[in-house]
Amino acid sequence: MSDKRREGEQLHLGAFLYFTGHHHAGWRHPDSGVEAMFDIANYVRMARTAERGKFDMIFFADLLHLIYPTHAAAGMMDPIALLSAISTATERIGLTATMSTTYNEPYNAARKFATLDHISGGRAGWNIVTSQTDAEARNFGRDRHPEHGVRYRMAEEFVEVVASLWDSWDDGGLVMDRQSGIFADAAKLRPVDYDGSWYSAHGTLNVPRPPQGYPVLIQAGSSEPGQAFAARVAEVIFTAQPHVEAARSFYAVMKGKLAEAGRRPGSLHIMPGLSPILGSTEEEARRRERELLDLIRPEEASGFLSGMLQFDLSGYPPDGPLPDIPDPVEASNGMKSRVQLIMDLARKDGLSILELGRRLLGARGHLQFVGTPEKLADLIEDWFRSSACDGFNVMPPVLPGDLDTFVDEVVPILQRRGLFRREYESRTLRGHLGLERPAAGALGARPAGRPAAAQASGLLAE
């Protein structure tokens, strides 16, 4: 289990706060806080719990359409607004939010994250996604979601414009000298003059450069375009890795791509999702797992898989195997890496349609653990020391109680083993993650009119 390369290093933890928990039917469990799903006090309480556990960050996803409104917890408040409110009730914990590059404009994104970084004192992080479905496209007046590869090329340009806007103020650009009447130093304002293939911006952001330089940049895709994008831009990767061998391989590949991009190993942290079902004994944990699985109806499991695989499974027996499906990964225009993961799970573990659907709806393809806090700490240590990850994005199946259990029963074990901090040593998210503050121009904005392809290989130079 030991690895000298890891001696003295400490893992990183994020708390992924999703609806009333990550389990699809967790809202139906008597321990869920579903009645408080749209109550800010509920989210403040969970953020304070994660901060009490010394987590690096809390994380909110964002979906731009309504999913499963009849039988699953649905509806998602704007994460930037939520985190802005939470920032006033917390002091140290990082505040990370998803924002789509496909259905936003760079100026708005730059302004919102710069504002969050200022009001939180340097605790903001941006999870950069390209969105998934045609349903999202239709909500924004479009017929179809852009093709997978195109979305990532758009995302690269989007991030470049956002970074240029953050850099449109030099550090120290605010003077605010009452005597001279000078509010800002004109020499430290650098108006953006950018015309790309998809986005353009001409002017200066109306919020000074963020305290962290840039909010921490996070990426959540594991497809080939996603990996290439992450190697150039990301500082944290949230990834779905349900098996340790595949996680070690992904970790090695991404660290190799990082080196090819001219970046140091510590400039990117890989944090797989982890959904723990805990009990004081193995038997108690298994009982709780069965309780949650039984809350997922067979038609929900089959329907979810049909949507993910773009193949109607309603005519197949739920207890039977997944049928041969022609090129489901190629057919998908959404989460290609997640579709590949589904097919790999079905083959590797020999799961029926019902078993596969329920497992995915339990943790959406992420690592699911069932057992005691001590055994979970063993798993976390093994993955960390064997270079399968730099930490985990913890995905409690039922909220808020499963987050309390992790903080109260798992974190102390990790602390005793010297794997996790006992106190914060920084006030910024970059500080928690050991990331350098980027210099202005780190994402390399190009002059107006320069073709997008000319900059494709040089988005990030450290």
XYZ file of C-alpha atoms in Angstrom:
462
model
C 0.000 0.000 0.000
C 2.894 2.360 0.628
C 4.556 4.458 -2.025
C 7.530 6.601 -1.037
C 6.599 9.119 -3.690
C 3.504 9.819 -1.621
C 5.198 10.081 1.768
C 4.396 13.462 3.272
C 1.829 14.302 0.583
C -1.785 14.798 1.545
C -4.863 14.026 -0.455
C -7.521 16.512 -1.527
C -11.254 16.237 -0.889
C -14.219 17.914 -2.526
C -17.839 17.636 -1.383
C -20.143 17.296 -4.399
C -23.546 18.616 -3.251
C -26.142 17.336 -5.720
C -29.905 17.691 -5.254
C -30.703 15.708 -2.072
C -27.906 13.216 -2.715
C -26.276 11.376 -5.598
C -28.412 8.283 -5.405
C -31.221 8.577 -7.960
C -33.866 7.539 -5.412
C -32.128 8.985 -2.369
C -34.754 11.726 -2.113
C -37.287 9.036 -1.162
C -35.185 7.792 1.756
C -36.481 8.970 5.154
C -33.074 10.492 5.946
C -33.093 12.824 2.922
C -33.605 16.565 3.231
C -35.759 16.799 0.111
C -38.196 19.263 1.712
C -35.303 21.751 2.086
C -33.998 21.284 -1.468
C -34.646 24.924 -2.394
C -33.800 26.388 1.024
C -30.487 28.269 1.218
C -30.142 27.377 4.910
C -29.845 23.719 3.882
C -26.880 24.458 1.604
C -25.202 26.729 4.138
C -25.421 23.944 6.715
C -23.819 21.408 4.337
C -21.084 23.863 3.348
C -20.266 24.447 7.009
C -20.175 20.677 7.578
C -17.648 20.273 4.754
C -15.644 23.197 6.124
C -15.665 21.568 9.570
C -14.204 18.505 7.843
C -11.464 20.728 6.294
C -12.493 19.825 2.732
C -10.679 21.673 -0.025
C -13.934 22.656 -1.702
C -17.627 22.154 -2.173
C -18.827 21.621 -5.710
C -22.147 22.326 -7.446
C -23.028 20.882 -10.826
C -25.303 22.697 -13.252
C -27.787 21.236 -15.715
C -29.577 23.519 -18.137
C -32.723 21.437 -18.555
C -35.214 19.629 -16.346
C -34.539 15.892 -15.933
C -36.758 13.131 -14.523
C -39.257 15.601 -12.980
C -41.885 12.955 -12.197
C -40.000 10.327 -10.195
C -36.657 11.888 -9.251
C -35.533 15.003 -7.400
C -35.380 17.642 -10.112
C -34.678 21.329 -10.488
C -31.344 22.988 -9.918
C -30.777 26.500 -8.601
C -28.095 28.634 -10.198
C -24.785 27.533 -8.616
C -23.084 30.938 -8.781
C -25.972 32.535 -6.891
C -25.915 29.704 -4.330
C -22.176 29.961 -3.780
C -22.326 33.736 -3.479
C -24.748 33.335 -0.578
C -22.686 30.517 0.950
C -19.512 32.602 0.719
C -20.844 34.989 3.358
C -21.484 32.110 5.793
C -18.117 30.327 5.404
C -14.480 31.374 5.743
C -12.063 28.876 4.210
C -13.699 26.247 2.037
C -13.359 26.524 -1.754
C -16.500 27.313 -3.750
C -16.659 25.637 -7.155
C -19.442 25.787 -9.732
C -20.143 24.348 -13.150
C -20.746 26.729 -16.027
C -21.262 25.622 -19.621
C -19.124 27.116 -22.373
C -21.777 26.195 -24.955
C -24.712 28.130 -23.481
C -23.062 31.200 -21.961
C -21.036 34.171 -23.163
C -17.398 34.683 -22.088
C -17.949 38.182 -20.671
C -20.738 37.008 -18.373
C -18.710 34.001 -17.238
C -15.614 36.119 -16.551
C -17.639 38.661 -14.587
C -19.536 36.102 -12.471
C -16.455 34.122 -11.455
C -14.369 37.242 -10.837
C -17.166 38.535 -8.590
C -17.381 35.236 -6.686
C -13.602 35.212 -6.218
C -13.663 38.761 -4.847
C -16.563 38.331 -2.435
C -15.171 35.013 -1.133
C -11.612 36.297 -0.714
C -10.114 33.987 -3.342
C -12.078 30.749 -3.000
C -13.736 30.391 -6.422
C -13.348 27.525 -8.879
C -14.894 27.002 -12.328
C -15.871 23.541 -13.549
C -15.690 23.955 -17.320
C -18.203 21.808 -19.219
C -19.570 21.793 -22.758
C -23.064 20.496 -21.806
C -24.626 17.230 -22.942
C -27.987 17.137 -24.642
C -30.324 18.490 -27.293
C -32.764 19.325 -24.478
C -30.319 21.970 -23.294
C -29.910 23.286 -26.839
C -33.659 23.712 -27.237
C -33.823 25.768 -24.039
C -31.487 28.242 -25.729
C -33.289 28.486 -29.060
C -31.175 25.934 -30.907
C -32.332 22.778 -32.684
C -29.401 20.537 -31.793
C -26.478 20.358 -29.419
C -23.159 21.054 -31.215
C -21.062 18.041 -32.184
C -18.702 16.714 -29.490
C -15.398 17.750 -31.084
C -16.732 21.158 -32.094
C -17.879 21.819 -28.522
C -14.349 21.334 -27.200
C -12.866 23.631 -29.830
C -15.459 26.206 -28.820
C -14.579 25.642 -25.159
C -10.889 26.318 -25.755
C -11.704 29.635 -27.371
C -14.276 30.462 -24.673
C -11.721 29.913 -21.877
C -9.151 31.955 -23.741
C -11.529 34.920 -23.976
C -12.507 34.600 -20.295
C -8.861 34.533 -19.208
C -8.121 37.553 -21.416
C -10.917 39.434 -19.674
C -9.561 38.503 -16.233
C -6.186 39.765 -17.446
C -7.639 43.037 -18.730
C -6.760 44.417 -15.293
C -3.180 44.119 -14.055
C -2.689 43.420 -10.368
C -2.699 46.749 -8.571
C -4.808 48.417 -11.232
C -7.037 50.036 -8.612
C -5.442 53.186 -7.191
C -8.383 54.883 -5.432
C -6.317 57.956 -4.537
C -8.651 60.599 -3.105
C -6.013 63.318 -3.227
C -5.156 62.978 -6.912
C -8.601 61.913 -8.013
C -7.179 58.826 -9.728
C -9.390 55.779 -9.261
C -7.601 53.328 -11.605
C -4.178 53.301 -13.246
C -4.821 53.509 -16.989
C -1.425 51.929 -17.662
C -2.625 48.779 -15.889
C -5.794 48.366 -17.920
C -5.394 46.143 -20.969
C -8.546 46.172 -23.135
C -9.238 42.901 -24.904
C -9.245 42.951 -28.707
C -10.296 39.449 -29.642
C -12.002 38.012 -32.703
C -12.161 34.242 -32.867
C -14.078 31.622 -34.789
C -16.946 31.531 -32.265
C -16.434 34.356 -29.772
C -15.252 37.939 -29.756
C -14.681 40.550 -27.089
C -13.529 44.147 -27.274
C -13.082 46.039 -24.045
C -12.203 45.656 -20.387
C -13.933 43.586 -17.724
C -15.777 45.779 -15.226
C -14.459 43.741 -12.281
C -10.737 43.952 -11.376
C -8.487 40.900 -11.710
C -9.612 38.109 -9.311
C -7.668 37.652 -6.051
C -6.466 34.230 -7.238
C -5.436 35.614 -10.636
C -7.776 33.066 -12.174
C -10.322 31.047 -10.213
C -9.185 27.406 -10.115
C -9.983 25.777 -13.473
C -11.666 22.370 -13.288
C -12.648 19.972 -16.065
C -14.951 16.962 -15.863
C -14.672 15.058 -19.159
C -12.562 11.966 -19.851
C -13.014 11.567 -23.619
C -10.013 12.101 -25.892
C -10.916 15.754 -26.598
C -11.635 16.201 -22.890
C -8.252 14.811 -21.897
C -6.424 17.023 -24.402
C -8.343 20.056 -23.174
C -7.596 19.194 -19.532
C -3.880 18.752 -20.196
C -3.703 22.276 -21.575
C -6.108 24.101 -19.270
C -7.336 22.216 -16.197
C -5.945 22.354 -12.669
C -8.372 19.739 -11.315
C -10.082 16.866 -13.142
C -13.309 15.351 -11.825
C -13.503 11.900 -13.422
C -15.608 8.737 -13.159
C -13.340 5.770 -12.395
C -15.154 2.799 -10.801
C -12.125 0.435 -10.873
C -8.674 1.098 -9.435
C -6.760 -0.432 -12.372
C -8.482 1.869 -14.873
C -7.978 4.796 -12.501
C -4.221 4.146 -12.322
C -4.073 3.994 -16.111
C -6.037 7.240 -16.484
C -3.834 8.906 -13.872
C -0.643 7.872 -15.705
C -2.007 8.962 -19.077
C -3.083 12.388 -17.801
C 0.188 13.039 -15.975
C 1.986 12.083 -19.199
C -0.125 14.490 -21.235
C 0.629 17.152 -18.657
C 4.352 16.705 -19.189
C 3.860 16.895 -22.963
C 2.093 20.229 -22.440
C 5.140 21.528 -20.524
C 3.401 21.628 -17.154
C 4.699 20.395 -13.807
C 3.049 17.289 -12.238
C 1.600 19.178 -9.254
C -0.246 21.672 -11.464
C -3.097 19.207 -12.092
C -4.983 17.172 -9.464
C -7.050 14.147 -10.480
C -10.060 13.602 -8.214
C -12.422 10.717 -9.099
C -15.973 10.695 -7.786
C -16.589 8.524 -4.710
C -20.086 7.660 -3.473
C -19.894 5.915 -0.059
C -22.689 3.955 1.597
C -21.486 3.574 5.186
C -22.518 1.505 8.168
C -21.025 0.674 11.555
C -20.727 -2.918 10.257
C -20.531 -4.454 6.790
C -24.005 -5.931 7.310
C -25.506 -2.532 8.166
C -23.928 -0.941 5.093
C -25.223 -3.732 2.819
C -28.688 -3.391 4.295
C -28.664 0.331 3.554
C -27.452 -0.324 0.012
C -30.386 -2.710 -0.552
C -32.817 -0.138 0.847
C -31.645 2.437 -1.675
C -31.502 0.037 -4.641
C -35.040 -1.179 -3.971
C -36.267 2.408 -4.284
C -35.257 2.400 -7.987
C -38.045 0.882 -10.081
C -37.069 -1.472 -12.973
C -38.609 0.838 -15.596
C -36.496 3.742 -14.281
C -33.310 1.676 -14.583
C -34.186 0.556 -18.124
C -35.299 4.029 -19.185
C -32.135 5.667 -17.903
C -29.942 3.177 -19.790
C -32.007 3.606 -22.951
C -31.399 7.343 -22.846
C -27.690 7.049 -22.140
C -27.090 4.417 -24.836
C -29.542 5.876 -27.400
C -31.098 2.412 -27.692
C -34.613 1.354 -26.619
C -34.308 -1.385 -23.974
C -38.000 -1.465 -23.022
C -38.576 -4.724 -24.898
C -35.763 -6.597 -23.187
C -36.151 -8.470 -19.874
C -34.735 -6.376 -16.984
C -33.032 -9.457 -15.503
C -31.377 -10.304 -18.816
C -28.012 -9.110 -20.158
C -27.464 -5.918 -22.085
C -28.062 -6.745 -25.783
C -25.554 -6.054 -28.517
C -25.826 -2.361 -29.275
C -24.242 -0.972 -32.466
C -21.567 1.604 -31.701
C -23.198 3.326 -28.664
C -20.105 5.435 -27.996
C -19.924 6.654 -31.572
C -23.667 7.362 -31.598
C -23.492 9.501 -28.479
C -23.132 13.252 -28.862
C -23.131 13.790 -25.098
C -20.974 12.134 -22.480
C -18.896 9.798 -24.674
C -16.552 8.759 -21.867
C -19.527 7.905 -19.636
C -21.147 5.772 -22.359
C -17.874 3.880 -22.781
C -17.765 3.383 -19.022
C -21.298 1.906 -19.081
C -20.351 -0.626 -21.748
C -17.153 -1.544 -19.904
C -19.089 -2.054 -16.641
C -21.646 -4.304 -18.302
C -18.945 -6.514 -19.831
C -16.517 -6.534 -16.899
C -19.042 -7.324 -14.159
C -21.597 -9.304 -16.189
C -24.487 -7.101 -15.065
C -28.112 -7.454 -16.106
C -30.010 -4.457 -17.467
C -31.617 -3.904 -14.053
C -28.345 -4.323 -12.134
C -26.473 -2.017 -14.499
C -29.209 0.625 -14.472
C -29.503 0.569 -10.691
C -25.742 0.743 -10.218
C -25.487 3.736 -12.531
C -28.439 5.469 -10.917
C -26.817 4.814 -7.548
C -23.595 6.673 -8.376
C -23.868 7.531 -12.123
C -20.837 5.407 -13.012
C -18.560 6.722 -10.266
C -16.805 4.587 -7.679
C -19.331 3.306 -5.157
C -18.176 1.950 -1.802
C -20.299 -0.055 0.631
C -18.830 -0.811 4.047
C -17.409 0.661 7.235
C -15.568 3.984 7.667
C -12.316 2.125 8.452
C -12.529 0.083 5.248
C -13.344 3.205 3.255
C -10.231 4.888 4.670
C -8.252 1.813 3.539
C -9.603 2.186 0.004
C -8.879 5.919 -0.097
C -5.324 5.346 1.125
C -4.727 2.542 -1.381
C -5.947 4.614 -4.329
C -3.951 7.637 -3.207
C -0.672 5.867 -2.450
C -0.802 3.757 -5.604
C -1.164 6.808 -7.876
C -4.758 6.181 -8.881
C -5.774 9.693 -7.761
C -4.756 12.857 -5.914
C -7.914 12.764 -3.822
C -11.651 12.314 -4.258
C -14.771 14.294 -5.015
C -17.070 12.805 -2.350
C -20.622 12.214 -3.597
C -22.911 11.458 -0.614
C -25.785 9.172 -1.708
C -28.280 10.881 0.623
C -27.939 14.459 1.802
C -27.375 15.931 4.281
C -26.792 12.925 6.573
C -24.203 11.019 4.522
C -21.969 14.090 4.400
C -22.130 14.330 8.209
C -21.179 10.656 8.491
C -18.169 11.071 6.206
C -16.945 14.157 8.067
C -17.491 12.682 11.529
C -16.321 9.122 10.912
C -14.004 8.959 7.880
C -12.099 12.260 8.011
C -10.719 11.607 11.556
C -9.279 8.270 10.376
C -7.590 9.946 7.393
C -6.210 12.610 9.713
C -4.801 10.039 12.152
C -3.061 8.326 9.236
C -1.478 11.626 8.180
C -3.305 11.605 4.869
C -5.430 14.722 5.352
C -5.094 18.124 6.987
C -6.261 18.796 10.528
C -6.437 22.566 9.953
C -6.498 24.856 6.951
C -3.163 26.470 6.160
C -4.509 28.812 3.487
C -7.469 31.086 2.897
C -7.695 30.504 -0.872
C -8.703 27.493 -2.932
C -5.377 27.681 -4.790
C -3.641 27.559 -1.436
C -5.591 24.473 -0.334
C -4.662 22.719 -3.586
C -1.032 23.846 -3.620
C -1.484 25.627 -6.956
C 0.502 28.637 -8.068
C -1.211 31.937 -8.745
C -1.060 32.372 -12.542
C 0.627 35.385 -14.003
C -1.353 37.625 -16.331
C -1.345 36.157 -19.821
C -0.959 32.541 -18.646
C -3.665 31.408 -21.044
C -2.102 33.253 -23.964
C -4.732 35.479 -25.604
C -4.080 36.009 -29.297
C -4.428 39.287 -31.214
C -7.693 40.110 -32.969
C -8.229 38.267 -36.225
C -5.637 35.556 -35.665
C -7.043 32.152 -36.736
C -8.164 29.932 -33.875
C -6.077 26.984 -35.091
C -2.881 28.989 -34.712
C -3.242 28.944 -30.940
C -4.572 25.414 -30.517
C -1.367 23.963 -29.064
C -0.466 26.755 -26.651
C -3.354 27.534 -24.344
C -1.430 27.126 -21.129
C 2.235 27.764 -20.505
C 3.515 27.600 -16.954
